[in-house]
Coordinates of C-alpha atoms in Angstrom, one line a residue:
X46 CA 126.8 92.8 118.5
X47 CA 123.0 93.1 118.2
X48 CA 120.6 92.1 121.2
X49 CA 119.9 88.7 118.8
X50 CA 123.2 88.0 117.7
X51 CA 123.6 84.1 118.2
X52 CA 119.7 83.9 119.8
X53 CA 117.1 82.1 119.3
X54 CA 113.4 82.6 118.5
X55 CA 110.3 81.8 120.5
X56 CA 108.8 79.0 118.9
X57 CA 104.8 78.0 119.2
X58 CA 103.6 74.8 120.3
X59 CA 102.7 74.5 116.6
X60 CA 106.0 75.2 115.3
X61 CA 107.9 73.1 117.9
X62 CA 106.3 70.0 116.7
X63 CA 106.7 71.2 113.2
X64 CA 110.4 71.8 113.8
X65 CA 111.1 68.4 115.7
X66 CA 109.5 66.1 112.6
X67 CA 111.2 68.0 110.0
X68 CA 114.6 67.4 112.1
X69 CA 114.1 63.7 112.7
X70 CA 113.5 63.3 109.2
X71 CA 116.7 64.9 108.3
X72 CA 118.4 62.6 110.8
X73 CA 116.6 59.9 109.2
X74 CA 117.8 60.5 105.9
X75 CA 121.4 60.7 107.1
X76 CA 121.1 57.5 109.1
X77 CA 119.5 55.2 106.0
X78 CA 122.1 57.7 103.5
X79 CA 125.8 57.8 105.4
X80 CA 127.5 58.0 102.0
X81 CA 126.2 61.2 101.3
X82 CA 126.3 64.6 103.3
X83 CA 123.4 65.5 105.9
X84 CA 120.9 67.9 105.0
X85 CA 120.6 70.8 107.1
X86 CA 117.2 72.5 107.4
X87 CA 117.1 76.6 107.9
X88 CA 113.8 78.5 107.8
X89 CA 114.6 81.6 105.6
X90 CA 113.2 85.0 105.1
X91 CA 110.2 86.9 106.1
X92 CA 109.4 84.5 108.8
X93 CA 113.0 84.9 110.9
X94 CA 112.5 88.6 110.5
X95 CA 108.5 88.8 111.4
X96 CA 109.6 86.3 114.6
X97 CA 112.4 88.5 116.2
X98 CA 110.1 91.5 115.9
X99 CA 107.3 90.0 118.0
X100 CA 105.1 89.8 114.5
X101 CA 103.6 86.2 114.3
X102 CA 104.0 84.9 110.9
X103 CA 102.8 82.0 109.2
X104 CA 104.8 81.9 106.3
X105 CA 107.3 79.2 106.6
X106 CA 109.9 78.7 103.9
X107 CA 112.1 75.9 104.4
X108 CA 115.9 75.9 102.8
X109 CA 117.8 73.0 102.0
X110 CA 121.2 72.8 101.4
X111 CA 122.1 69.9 99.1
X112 CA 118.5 68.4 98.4
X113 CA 115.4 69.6 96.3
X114 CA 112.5 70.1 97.8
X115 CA 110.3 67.7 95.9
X116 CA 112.5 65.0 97.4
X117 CA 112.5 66.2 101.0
X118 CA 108.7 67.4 101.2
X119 CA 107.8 63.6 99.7
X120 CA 110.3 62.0 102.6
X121 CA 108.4 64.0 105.3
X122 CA 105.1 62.7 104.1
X123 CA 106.5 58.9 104.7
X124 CA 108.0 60.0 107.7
X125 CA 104.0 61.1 108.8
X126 CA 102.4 57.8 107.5
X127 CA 104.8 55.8 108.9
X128 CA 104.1 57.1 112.3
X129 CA 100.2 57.7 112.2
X130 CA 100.9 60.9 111.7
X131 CA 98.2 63.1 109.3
X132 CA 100.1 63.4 106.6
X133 CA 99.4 65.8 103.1
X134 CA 99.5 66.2 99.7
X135 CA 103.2 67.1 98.1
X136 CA 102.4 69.7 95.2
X137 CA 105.5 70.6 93.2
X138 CA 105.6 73.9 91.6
X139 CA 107.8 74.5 88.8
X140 CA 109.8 77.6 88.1
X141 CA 107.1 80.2 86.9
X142 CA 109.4 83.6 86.9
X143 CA 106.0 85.8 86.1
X144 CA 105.6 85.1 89.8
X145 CA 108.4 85.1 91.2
X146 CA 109.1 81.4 91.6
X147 CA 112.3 81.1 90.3
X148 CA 113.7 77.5 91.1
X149 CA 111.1 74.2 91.9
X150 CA 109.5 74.3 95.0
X151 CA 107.9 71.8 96.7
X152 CA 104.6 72.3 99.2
X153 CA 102.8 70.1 101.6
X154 CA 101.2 70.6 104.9
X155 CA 102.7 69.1 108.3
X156 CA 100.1 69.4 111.5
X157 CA 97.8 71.4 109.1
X158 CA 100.8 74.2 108.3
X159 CA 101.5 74.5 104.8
X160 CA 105.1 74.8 104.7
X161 CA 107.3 75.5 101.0
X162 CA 110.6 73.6 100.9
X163 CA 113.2 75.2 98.3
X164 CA 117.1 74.7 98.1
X165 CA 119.8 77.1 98.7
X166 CA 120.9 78.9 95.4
X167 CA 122.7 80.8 94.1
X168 CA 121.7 83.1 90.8
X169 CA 123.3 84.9 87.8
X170 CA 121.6 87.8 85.1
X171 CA 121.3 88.4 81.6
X172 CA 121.1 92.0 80.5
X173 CA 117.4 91.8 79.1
X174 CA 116.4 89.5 82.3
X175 CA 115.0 89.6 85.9
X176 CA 114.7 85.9 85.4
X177 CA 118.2 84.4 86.8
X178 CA 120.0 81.7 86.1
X179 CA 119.9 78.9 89.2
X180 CA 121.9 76.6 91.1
X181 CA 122.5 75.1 94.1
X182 CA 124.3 77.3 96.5
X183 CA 125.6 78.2 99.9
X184 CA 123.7 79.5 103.0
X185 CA 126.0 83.5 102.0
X186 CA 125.4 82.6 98.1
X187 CA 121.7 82.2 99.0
X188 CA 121.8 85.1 101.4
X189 CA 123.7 87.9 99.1
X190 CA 121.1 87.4 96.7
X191 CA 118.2 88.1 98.6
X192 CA 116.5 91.7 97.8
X193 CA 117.2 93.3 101.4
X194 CA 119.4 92.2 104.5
X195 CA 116.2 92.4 107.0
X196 CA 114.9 89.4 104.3
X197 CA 118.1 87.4 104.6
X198 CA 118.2 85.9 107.8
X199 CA 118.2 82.2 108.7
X200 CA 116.7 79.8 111.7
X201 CA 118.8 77.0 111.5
X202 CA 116.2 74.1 112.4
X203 CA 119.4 71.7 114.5
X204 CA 120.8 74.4 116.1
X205 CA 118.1 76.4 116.8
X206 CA 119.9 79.7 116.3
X207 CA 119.1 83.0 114.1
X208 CA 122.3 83.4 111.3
X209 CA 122.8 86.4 109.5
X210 CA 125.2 85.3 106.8
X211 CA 125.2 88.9 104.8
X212 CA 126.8 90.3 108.8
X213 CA 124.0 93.2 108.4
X214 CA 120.5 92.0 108.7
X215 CA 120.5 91.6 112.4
X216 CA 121.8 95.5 113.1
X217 CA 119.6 96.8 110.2
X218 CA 116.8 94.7 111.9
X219 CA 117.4 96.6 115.1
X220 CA 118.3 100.1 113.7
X221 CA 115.3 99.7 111.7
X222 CA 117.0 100.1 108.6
X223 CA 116.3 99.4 104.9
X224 CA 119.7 97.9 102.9
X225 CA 120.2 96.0 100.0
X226 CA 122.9 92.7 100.9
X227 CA 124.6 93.7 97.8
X228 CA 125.3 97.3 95.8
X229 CA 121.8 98.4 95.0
X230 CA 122.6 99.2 91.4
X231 CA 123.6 96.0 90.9
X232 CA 120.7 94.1 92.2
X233 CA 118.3 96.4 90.6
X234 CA 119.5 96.1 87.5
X235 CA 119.7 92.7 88.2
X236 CA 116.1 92.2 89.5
X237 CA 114.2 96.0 89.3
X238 CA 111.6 94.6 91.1
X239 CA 113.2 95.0 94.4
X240 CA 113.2 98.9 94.0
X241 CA 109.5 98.5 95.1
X242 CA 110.1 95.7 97.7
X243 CA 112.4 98.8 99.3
X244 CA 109.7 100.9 99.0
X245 CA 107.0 98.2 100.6
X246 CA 109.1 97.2 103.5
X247 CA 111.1 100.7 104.4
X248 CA 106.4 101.5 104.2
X249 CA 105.2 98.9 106.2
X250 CA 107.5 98.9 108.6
X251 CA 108.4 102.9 109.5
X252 CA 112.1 101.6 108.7
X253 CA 114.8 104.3 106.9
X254 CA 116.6 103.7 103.7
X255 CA 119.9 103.3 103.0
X256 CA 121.8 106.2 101.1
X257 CA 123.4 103.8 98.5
X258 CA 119.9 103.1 97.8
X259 CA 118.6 106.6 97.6
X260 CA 121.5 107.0 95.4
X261 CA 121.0 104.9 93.1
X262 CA 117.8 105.3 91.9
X263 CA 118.7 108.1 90.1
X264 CA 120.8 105.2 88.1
X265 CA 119.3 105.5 83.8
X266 CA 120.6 101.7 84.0
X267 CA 117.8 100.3 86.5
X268 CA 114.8 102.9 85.3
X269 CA 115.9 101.2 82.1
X270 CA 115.6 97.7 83.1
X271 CA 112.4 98.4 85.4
X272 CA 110.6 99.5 82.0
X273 CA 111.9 96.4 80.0
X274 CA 112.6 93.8 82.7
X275 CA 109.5 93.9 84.9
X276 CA 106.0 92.1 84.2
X277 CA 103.4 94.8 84.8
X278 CA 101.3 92.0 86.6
X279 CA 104.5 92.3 88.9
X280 CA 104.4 96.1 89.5
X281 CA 100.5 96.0 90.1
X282 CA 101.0 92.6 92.7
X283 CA 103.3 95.1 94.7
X284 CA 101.3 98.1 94.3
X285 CA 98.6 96.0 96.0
X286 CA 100.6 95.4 98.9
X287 CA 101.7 98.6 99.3
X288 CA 98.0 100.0 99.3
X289 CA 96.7 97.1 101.5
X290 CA 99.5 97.8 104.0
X291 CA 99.8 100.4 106.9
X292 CA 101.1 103.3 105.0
X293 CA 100.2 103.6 102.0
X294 CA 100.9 107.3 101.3
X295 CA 104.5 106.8 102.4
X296 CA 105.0 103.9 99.6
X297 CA 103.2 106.5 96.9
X298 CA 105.8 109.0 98.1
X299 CA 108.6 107.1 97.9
X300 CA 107.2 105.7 94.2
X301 CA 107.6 109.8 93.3
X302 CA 110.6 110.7 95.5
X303 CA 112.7 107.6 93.7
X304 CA 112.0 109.1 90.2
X305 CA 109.2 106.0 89.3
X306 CA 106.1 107.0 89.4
X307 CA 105.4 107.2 86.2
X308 CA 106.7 104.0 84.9
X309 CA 104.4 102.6 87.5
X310 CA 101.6 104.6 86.3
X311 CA 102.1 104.5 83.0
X312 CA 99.9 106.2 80.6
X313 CA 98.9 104.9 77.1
X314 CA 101.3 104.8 74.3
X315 CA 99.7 106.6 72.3
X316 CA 99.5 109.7 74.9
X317 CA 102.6 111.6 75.8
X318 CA 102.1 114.8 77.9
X319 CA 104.7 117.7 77.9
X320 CA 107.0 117.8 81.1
X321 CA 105.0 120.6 82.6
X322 CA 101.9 118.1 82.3
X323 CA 103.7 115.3 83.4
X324 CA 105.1 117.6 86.8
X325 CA 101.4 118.9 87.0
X326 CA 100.2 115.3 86.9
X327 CA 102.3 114.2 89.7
X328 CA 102.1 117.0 92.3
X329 CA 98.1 116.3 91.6
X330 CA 98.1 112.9 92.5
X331 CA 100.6 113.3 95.3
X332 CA 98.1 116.3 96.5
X333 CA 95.1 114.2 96.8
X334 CA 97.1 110.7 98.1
X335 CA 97.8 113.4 101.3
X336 CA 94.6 114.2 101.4
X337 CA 92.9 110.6 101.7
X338 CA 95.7 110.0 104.1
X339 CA 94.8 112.4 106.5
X340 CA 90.8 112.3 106.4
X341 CA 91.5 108.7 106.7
X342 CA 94.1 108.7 109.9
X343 CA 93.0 111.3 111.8
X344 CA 89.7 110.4 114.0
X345 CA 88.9 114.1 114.6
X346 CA 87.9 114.6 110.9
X347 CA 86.1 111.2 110.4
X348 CA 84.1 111.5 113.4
X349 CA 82.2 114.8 112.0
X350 CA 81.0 112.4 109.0
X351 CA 78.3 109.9 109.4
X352 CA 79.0 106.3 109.6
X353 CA 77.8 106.5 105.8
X354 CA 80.8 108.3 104.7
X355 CA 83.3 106.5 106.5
X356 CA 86.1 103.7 104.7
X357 CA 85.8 100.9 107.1
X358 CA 87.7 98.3 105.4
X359 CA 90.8 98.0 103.8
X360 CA 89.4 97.7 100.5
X361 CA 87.8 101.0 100.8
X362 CA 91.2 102.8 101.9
X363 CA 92.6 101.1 99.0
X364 CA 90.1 102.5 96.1
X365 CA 90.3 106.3 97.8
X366 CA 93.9 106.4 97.1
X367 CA 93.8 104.7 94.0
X368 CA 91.1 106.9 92.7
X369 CA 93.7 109.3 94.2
X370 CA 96.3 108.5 92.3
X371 CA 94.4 108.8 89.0
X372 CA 92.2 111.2 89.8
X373 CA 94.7 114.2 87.5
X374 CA 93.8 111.5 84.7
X375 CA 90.1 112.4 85.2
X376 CA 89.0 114.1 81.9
X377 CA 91.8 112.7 79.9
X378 CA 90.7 109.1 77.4
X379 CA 92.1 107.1 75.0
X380 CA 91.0 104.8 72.0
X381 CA 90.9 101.0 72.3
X382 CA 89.4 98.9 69.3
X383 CA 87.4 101.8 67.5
X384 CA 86.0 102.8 71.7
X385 CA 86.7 105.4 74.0
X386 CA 87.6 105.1 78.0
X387 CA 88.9 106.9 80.5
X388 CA 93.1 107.0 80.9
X389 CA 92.0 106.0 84.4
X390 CA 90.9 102.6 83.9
X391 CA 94.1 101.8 81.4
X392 CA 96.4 103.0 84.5
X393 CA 94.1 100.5 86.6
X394 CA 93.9 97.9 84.2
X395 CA 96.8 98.0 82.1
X396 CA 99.4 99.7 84.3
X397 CA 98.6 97.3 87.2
X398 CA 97.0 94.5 85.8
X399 CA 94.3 95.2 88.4
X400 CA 90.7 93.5 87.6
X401 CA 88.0 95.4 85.8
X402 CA 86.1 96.0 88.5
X403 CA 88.8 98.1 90.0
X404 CA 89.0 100.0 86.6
X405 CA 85.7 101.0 86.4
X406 CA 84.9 101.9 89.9
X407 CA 88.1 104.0 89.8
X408 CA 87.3 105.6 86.5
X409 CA 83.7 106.3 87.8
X410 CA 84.5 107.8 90.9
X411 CA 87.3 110.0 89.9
X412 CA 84.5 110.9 86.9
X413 CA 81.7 111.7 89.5
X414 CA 83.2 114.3 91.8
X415 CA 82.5 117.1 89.9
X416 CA 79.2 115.7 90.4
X417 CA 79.9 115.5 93.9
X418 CA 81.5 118.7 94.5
X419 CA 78.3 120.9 92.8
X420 CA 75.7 119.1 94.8
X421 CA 77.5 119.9 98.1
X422 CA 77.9 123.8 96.9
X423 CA 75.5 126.1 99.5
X424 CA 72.7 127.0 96.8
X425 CA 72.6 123.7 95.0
X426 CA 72.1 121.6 98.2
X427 CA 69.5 123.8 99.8
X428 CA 67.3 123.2 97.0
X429 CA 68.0 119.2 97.2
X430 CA 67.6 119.1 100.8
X431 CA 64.3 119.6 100.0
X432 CA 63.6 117.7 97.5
X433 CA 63.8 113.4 98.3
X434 CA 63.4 112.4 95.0
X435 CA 65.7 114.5 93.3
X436 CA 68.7 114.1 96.1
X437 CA 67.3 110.3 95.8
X438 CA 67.9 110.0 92.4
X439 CA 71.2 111.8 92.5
X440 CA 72.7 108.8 95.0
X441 CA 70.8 106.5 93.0
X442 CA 72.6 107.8 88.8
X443 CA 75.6 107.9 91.1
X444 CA 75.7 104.1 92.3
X445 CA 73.5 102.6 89.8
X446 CA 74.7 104.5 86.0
X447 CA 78.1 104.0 84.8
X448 CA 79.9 107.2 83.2
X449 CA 80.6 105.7 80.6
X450 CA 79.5 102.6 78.3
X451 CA 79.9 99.5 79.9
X452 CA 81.1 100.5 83.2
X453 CA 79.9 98.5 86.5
X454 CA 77.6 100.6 88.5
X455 CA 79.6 101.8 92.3
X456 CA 76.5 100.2 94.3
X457 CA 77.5 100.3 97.8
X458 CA 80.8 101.7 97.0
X459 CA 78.9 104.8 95.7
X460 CA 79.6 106.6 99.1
X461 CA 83.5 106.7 98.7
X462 CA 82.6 109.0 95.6
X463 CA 81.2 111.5 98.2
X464 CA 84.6 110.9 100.5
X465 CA 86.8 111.3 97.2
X466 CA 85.6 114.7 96.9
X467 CA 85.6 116.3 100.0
X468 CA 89.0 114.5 99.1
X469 CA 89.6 116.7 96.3
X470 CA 88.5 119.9 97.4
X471 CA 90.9 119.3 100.5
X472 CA 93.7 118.8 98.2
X473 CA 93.5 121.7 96.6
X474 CA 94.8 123.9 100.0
X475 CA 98.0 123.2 99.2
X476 CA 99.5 125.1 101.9
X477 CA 97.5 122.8 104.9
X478 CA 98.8 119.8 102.7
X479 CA 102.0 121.0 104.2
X480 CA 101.7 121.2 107.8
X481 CA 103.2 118.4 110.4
X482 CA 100.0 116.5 110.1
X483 CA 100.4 115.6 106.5
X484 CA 103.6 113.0 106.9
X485 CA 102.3 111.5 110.4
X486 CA 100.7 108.3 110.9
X487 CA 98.9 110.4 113.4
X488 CA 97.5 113.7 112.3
X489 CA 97.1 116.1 114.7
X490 CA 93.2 117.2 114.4
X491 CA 93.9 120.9 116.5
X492 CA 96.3 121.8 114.2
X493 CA 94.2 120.7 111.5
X494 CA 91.0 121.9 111.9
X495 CA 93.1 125.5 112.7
X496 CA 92.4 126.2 109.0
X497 CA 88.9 128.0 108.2
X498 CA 88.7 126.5 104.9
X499 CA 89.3 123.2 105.8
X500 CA 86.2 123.4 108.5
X501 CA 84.2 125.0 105.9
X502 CA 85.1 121.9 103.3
X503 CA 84.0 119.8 106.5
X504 CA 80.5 121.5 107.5
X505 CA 79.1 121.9 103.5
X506 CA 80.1 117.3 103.5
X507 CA 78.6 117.3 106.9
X508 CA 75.4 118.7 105.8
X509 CA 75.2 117.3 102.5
X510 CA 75.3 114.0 104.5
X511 CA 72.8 115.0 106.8
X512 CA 70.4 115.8 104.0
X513 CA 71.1 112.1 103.0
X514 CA 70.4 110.6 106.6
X515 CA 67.2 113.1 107.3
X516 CA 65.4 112.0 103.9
X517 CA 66.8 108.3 104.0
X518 CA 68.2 108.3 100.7
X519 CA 71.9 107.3 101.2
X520 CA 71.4 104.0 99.7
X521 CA 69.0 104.6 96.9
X522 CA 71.5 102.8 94.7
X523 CA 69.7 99.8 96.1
X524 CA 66.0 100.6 95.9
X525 CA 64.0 98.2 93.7
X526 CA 60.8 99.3 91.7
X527 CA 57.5 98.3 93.2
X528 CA 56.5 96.6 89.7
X529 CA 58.1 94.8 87.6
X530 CA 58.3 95.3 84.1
X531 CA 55.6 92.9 83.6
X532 CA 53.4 94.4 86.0
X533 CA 54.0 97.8 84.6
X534 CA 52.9 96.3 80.8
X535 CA 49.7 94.8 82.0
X536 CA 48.7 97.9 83.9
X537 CA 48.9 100.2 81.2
X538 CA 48.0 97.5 78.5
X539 CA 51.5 98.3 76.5
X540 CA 53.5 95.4 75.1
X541 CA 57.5 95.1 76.2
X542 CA 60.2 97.2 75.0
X543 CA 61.4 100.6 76.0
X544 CA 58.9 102.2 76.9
X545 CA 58.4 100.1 80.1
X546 CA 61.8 101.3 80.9
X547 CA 61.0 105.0 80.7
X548 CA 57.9 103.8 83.0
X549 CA 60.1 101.5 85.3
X550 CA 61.9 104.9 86.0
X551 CA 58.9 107.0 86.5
X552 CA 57.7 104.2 89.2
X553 CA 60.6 104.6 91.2
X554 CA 60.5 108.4 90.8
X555 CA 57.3 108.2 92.6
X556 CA 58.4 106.0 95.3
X557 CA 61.3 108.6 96.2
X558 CA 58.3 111.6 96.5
X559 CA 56.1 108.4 98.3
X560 CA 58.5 106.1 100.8
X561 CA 55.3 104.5 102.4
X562 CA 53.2 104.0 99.4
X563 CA 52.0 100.8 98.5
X564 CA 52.5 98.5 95.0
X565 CA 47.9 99.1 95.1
X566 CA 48.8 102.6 94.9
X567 CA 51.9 102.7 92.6
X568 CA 49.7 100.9 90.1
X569 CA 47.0 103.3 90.8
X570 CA 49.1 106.1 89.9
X571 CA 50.5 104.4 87.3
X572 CA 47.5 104.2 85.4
X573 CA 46.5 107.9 86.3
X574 CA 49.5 108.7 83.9
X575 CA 47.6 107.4 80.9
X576 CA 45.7 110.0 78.5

């Protein structure tokens, strides 16, 4: 017996209304319909299991038991006009597999909380599909098919208790414990995509993983049917998650530990590194993922960088470890329609159906560190310390000029280039990469910043970004000429074309060696170029 066996959840205010209408129209239905059998309403899924751990969740999917859920969502709406209640627009979305809508659902909103309605089913496999076969099922049918027990709980709307048909996903809640309802070989092979819902979950929520799963993954059957079954758009939807989510180097561990990292990452076709590449490749990528984790969880090592240098969104965790994780790809490209580009934006963009953005900020960044890495040597940076316009221009090429044809300029991301390669350079002392810190959510900075060469890495970033602060050039990516290409033509009496380019970039040259100079003087010195 678990501490919620047979309970109940704490409902909102919100939710109680929500939960009383939805009832009374199911009694409504069975009073004006006593020749057929009374619906029963359960809310399934993430939202049981985000409500008995204290996690407020507004994700409500509603279950039906012998009714669609066109049919119920469209007799709520009457039930709302009929009363004066607000009532909503019933959008029906059909089965669409690529995205993991399976069987009709319907969707409207009730007291402004969209709400999906979806019938119990049960579901069968063919051999060369993750897309199953539906039909109406039973509350354990619907339950068993479910990717983990923690996901296959119920809140039964009339009786207002939790059910746990699979008898496991209330104890596994508790014990915080990862299980599939079902052998895991089966229901991988069934549906491979769960393999990374294991990983997301057992990530985001600190939780352990069952053997039979460790076990299984090993299985030539589901590696087999992850590389055939699975859409990459799929793969890179859950990749997001997991890099969005609290832990991400735990999910890229697991990703390598469960033998499929590189059918997540896949490489082009057309490229097929040796097994000693392939091993190199990986420890690599799992090197620098460490790395990022630690600078970016431990507050010791991001309070000795300026605000400048620090990730302070999400988003900006997410691109260090994906630059990260392709950062071993660096130097390697590959041909696309007669063009070359970096194997970093195909893992990006075709891997993980990520947008194009992502693939050329990635490439560039993992591109630039070497860039990175020499300015920030002792010798290299005394002489730019000293020199505004040429450190100026060296934040500007990095934000503003693409690596290689095409590519988006980093702009304000241009900083996380800078963080990627003190990144790097950490990554490279493997032996720190093993101490206690490295697997903790919470690094511990004494034993850290015990290691000579990782305070040495910290004071050459830590000057290099003082250099930046002291001559005010950290965000030179954004500085804008004084003239305009028309005003640089009619003061030097030259038509359009490219020389005004070569001009344009002289101008702000001289801006960088003048920051309080005015446009009368630019175009004054401008002119004094002139033979």
């Amino acid at each position: 017996m678990t501490r919620w066996q047979g309970e109940t959840v704490h409902l909102t205010a919100s939710e109680t209304k929500i939960r009383d209408v939805l009832v009374s129209v199911a009694d409504h239905l069975r009073s004006i319909h006593p020749d057929k059998p009374p619906v029963t309403l359960r809310i399934a899924g993430g939202w049981v299991r985000d409500k008995l751990l204290g996690i407020e969740s507004h994700d409500i999917d509603i279950a039906l038991d012998n009714m669609m859920g066109f049919e119920f969502a469209t007799a709520v709406n009457d039930y709302m006009v009929r009363f004066g209640l607000e009532a909503a627009h019933v959008s029906k979305i059909d089965s669409n597999p690529d995205r993991s809508k399976h069987l009709e659902t319907a969707t409207t909103k009730v007291f402004g909380q969209l709400i999906d309605f979806v019938n119990l089913r049960t579901e069968s496999y063919q051999e060369d599909s993750r897309i199953p076969s539906m039909e109406f099922g039973t509350p354990e049918e619907d339950a068993l098919r479910r990717d983990i027990t923690i996901n296959s709980l119920f809140f039964n709307l009339h009786t207002q208790k939790v059910e746990d048909f699979t008898g496991k996903g209330l104890a596994d809640l508790e014990a915080g414990h990862i299980r599939t309802p079902i052998d895991p070989v089966q229901t991988f092979i069934d549906d491979p995509l769960r393999v990374l819902r294991v990983i997301r979950f057992a990530s985001r929520f600190g939780f352990t993983i069952d053997d039979a799963i460790l076990r299984s993954t090993t299985n030539t059957q589901i590696h087999q049917a992850f590389s055939t079954k699975i859409s990459r758009e799929r793969i890179g939807i859950e990749v997001d998650k997991m890099l969005l989510g609290p832990d991400p180097l735990r999910s890229i561990t697991l990703i390598a530990e469960f033998g499929f990292f590189h059918e997540v990452f896949g490489l082009p076709q057309d490229y097929s590194p040796d097994a000693a590449s392939t091993a190199e490749f990986l420890r690599n990528a799992l090197s620098m993922a460490r790395a990022v984790a630690i600078v970016c969880r431990c507050d010791t090592l991001m309070n000795v960088l300026p605000d400048f240098l620090k990730p302070v969104t999400k988003e900006d965790v997410r691109l260090l470890y994906l630059a990260a994780l392709v950062y071993p790809y660096r130097e390697l490209s590959y041909m696309e329609k007669k063009k070359t580009f970096p194997v970093a934006k195909y893992v990006v963009m075709n891997s993980l159906k990520f947008g194009a953005v992502d693939g050329d900020w990635v490439s560039c960044m993992s591109l630039s560190v070497s860039d990175v890495r020499s300015s920030t040597d002792s010798e290299r940076l005394e002489e730019l310390s000293s020199n505004r316009m040429a450190l100026g221009l060296f934040m500007r090429n990095l934000g503003t000029k693409g690596i290689y044809t095409s590519a988006r300029p980093l702009g304000a991301k241009a900083h996380l280039v800078v963080l990627l390669s003190m990144c790097a350079e950490l990554a490279e002392l493997r032996d720190w990469l093993t101490i206690e810190a490295t697997c903790s959510r919470d690094p511990n900075p004494a034993r850290i910043l015990e290691y000579s060469a990782v305070v040495s890495i910290l004071g050459r970033y830590e000057r290099f970004q003082e250099s930046l602060r002291r001559l005010n050039v950290d965000q030179t990516y954004d500085l804008k000429p004084l003239l305009n290409g028309g005003e640089v033509a009619n003061t030097l009496g030259i038509k359009a074309g490219p020389a005004v380019g070569v001009y344009l970039s002289k101008v702000i040259e001289w801006q960088l060696q003048n920051p309080s100079g005015s446009k009368d003087e630019c175009q004054k010195w401008l002119v004094s170029l002139q033979p």
